[in-house]
Amino acid sequence: MSTLESTKRYHVTTFGCQMNEHDSERMRGMLESLGYDEAPSADDADLILFNTCSIRESADSRFVAHLGHAKRMKKERPGVVVGVGGCWAQSVKDEVFERFPFVDVAFGPGQINRLAEFLTSDDLSAQGYFEFEGFPAHLPTKRDRPFQAWVQIAVGCNLKCSYCIVPSTRGREASRPFEQLLDEVERLAADGVREVTLLGQNVNAYGRDLRTTDPLPEALLPFHAAAKRPTGRIAGVDDEAAAARPRPRTFAELLMAVSAVPGIERVRYTSPHPKDIREDVVAVHATVPEVCQHIHLPLQSGNTRILKRMRRTYDKQRFLDRVEMIRAQCPDIALTTDIIVGFPGETEEEFQDTLDVVERVGFDGAFTFIFSPRRGTEAAEMTDDFVPHPVKVERMERLVEAVQRHAKARTQRFVGRTLDVLIEGPSRNDPDVLRGRTSHNKVVNFTGFGEPGETVPVEITAATSQTLTGEMSLLARLGA
Ligand code: SAH
Ligand code: SF4
Ligand code: F3S
């Protein structure tokens, strides 16, 4: 059977993080290049794909419920091909076929190109499982929004956070070559992209595994070790020798280079690791207008003993110091975070430390999770998980209350200000109202006019903990 001759239809259901969203765009791009069309729902598709996540147990169960539906469809229409990709597939590997015999193909992240091989092979009934191989950079993508794009700057993760399954599903960390990334951003900009989000598990580790003899941008020299060379060097001779010596790339220079691509108006990234967030990156936030006024800095816990057991490699004070360093240079920046409650052995006192950091920092928003043991991780083996579930739920409620209270207080600072809003489309509740986002990553519903992808000035009139309301400022727009 050749998929190239008939118009087959595919449907992809995506679970998990932006990495998976982006991988799904590449699956869709690749399938369309093979001649497939996108079906509006899995019920109408010949190829039903799931791009899975395994970060918490809830992610697994959500996906397994969807698989049940695919099984029923396959009974009704036996020719349907069911494929399972992503982190869950990578974590269970061949077991996928034992547990779900109706699955035809399974593949880990970074295996999308092998999916194409499978689909164009003669025997689609053979089950296939493909291991992680490398970076599928050359794949076309099919984006949801023409003016926004993800750019994956690194694969994998070299850290060993004891609760986390990602290092085992996405492999070792590897940065994509700097020039290749800039080419990609240039192509995206030429294609109408105005905002890029750089993706990686630990984005500020970008470039440590790369080497270049390109000079560092002038603005970053004060932060670079070479600039702090001891006195007594021979000017000219030593400087030239230092310049010729290959050096690692840095995340800060990548941010600057991406921001300088003509057409790119906004640059975001996720996620940095608190241990690696350095002055150079913060200086770029402070001085390069394209780099957004938002940093997502995952705290996980505010308690030093728990952080150690999580293998996060920073303690409570170090996190607070990093926040202070960021706010000293960028007082208005939005800070968001991820927090886990009920890590094995977490006492009430230790949880209080998390609340204390939340009170002291005053995040603009936070994703909060109850610890979920993941197969194969160190924390899943910790036997002192004595915190009863109702206690975890109760801690979560207190945490969410504190997070919301600060988020609400923080958004009030925007009321009365005129902010640049990148229009994303009509508002979810009212088609006559537009919806967009500020540089701080706050959603704004506003009255006015403009096309998706356009940036317009909006006067903010009200704010809740999550969203802002406003009116487009005609004067500012005409003046612009
Ligand atoms: N690499 C990114 C994000 C990883 S996953 C980073 O380090 O920031 C996103 C979030 O899921 C994590 O920040 C963490 O808060 C949460 N998470 C990961 N594993 C978890 C687990 N086993 N139980 C509960 N939450 C978890
Ligand atoms: Fe997981 Fe930690 Fe790596 Fe993030 S940094 S992906 S939490 S191991
Ligand atoms: Fe993302 Fe889930 Fe994998 S959060 S990296 S899709 S386990």
Tab-separated table of N, CA and C in Angstrom, residues 207-212 216 224 246-250 253:
chain	number	residue	atom	x	y	z
A	207	GLY	N	24.847	25.835	24.397
A	207	GLY	CA	26.129	26.218	23.824
A	207	GLY	C	27.363	25.708	24.543
A	208	ARG	N	27.200	25.147	25.736
A	208	ARG	CA	28.399	24.678	26.442
A	208	ARG	C	29.098	23.561	25.704
A	209	ASP	N	28.352	22.832	24.890
A	209	ASP	CA	28.934	21.730	24.133
A	209	ASP	C	29.329	22.164	22.717
A	210	LEU	N	29.211	23.461	22.417
A	210	LEU	CA	29.609	23.951	21.084
A	210	LEU	C	30.915	24.736	21.220
A	211	ARG	N	31.624	24.890	20.117
A	211	ARG	CA	32.868	25.681	20.134
A	211	ARG	C	32.871	26.633	18.950
A	212	THR	N	33.410	27.854	19.210
A	212	THR	CA	33.503	28.832	18.133
A	212	THR	C	34.696	29.748	18.391
A	216	LEU	N	32.838	37.348	21.018
A	216	LEU	CA	31.587	37.574	21.756
A	216	LEU	C	31.071	38.969	21.432
A	224	HIS	N	32.134	37.890	30.573
A	224	HIS	CA	32.868	36.722	30.111
A	224	HIS	C	34.186	36.577	30.862
A	246	PRO	N	39.210	28.572	20.672
A	246	PRO	CA	37.767	28.312	20.607
A	246	PRO	C	37.122	28.449	21.992
A	247	ARG	N	35.945	29.012	21.997
A	247	ARG	CA	35.213	29.191	23.255
A	247	ARG	C	33.816	28.588	23.083
A	248	PRO	N	33.137	28.279	24.201
A	248	PRO	CA	31.769	27.787	24.065
A	248	PRO	C	30.840	28.897	23.594
A	249	ARG	N	29.734	28.541	23.012
A	249	ARG	CA	28.672	29.503	22.726
A	249	ARG	C	27.939	29.796	24.035
A	250	THR	N	27.222	30.921	24.079
A	250	THR	CA	26.439	31.194	25.283
A	250	THR	C	24.983	31.447	24.913
A	253	GLU	N	24.323	35.137	23.990
A	253	GLU	CA	24.615	35.581	22.621
A	253	GLU	C	23.588	35.038	21.626
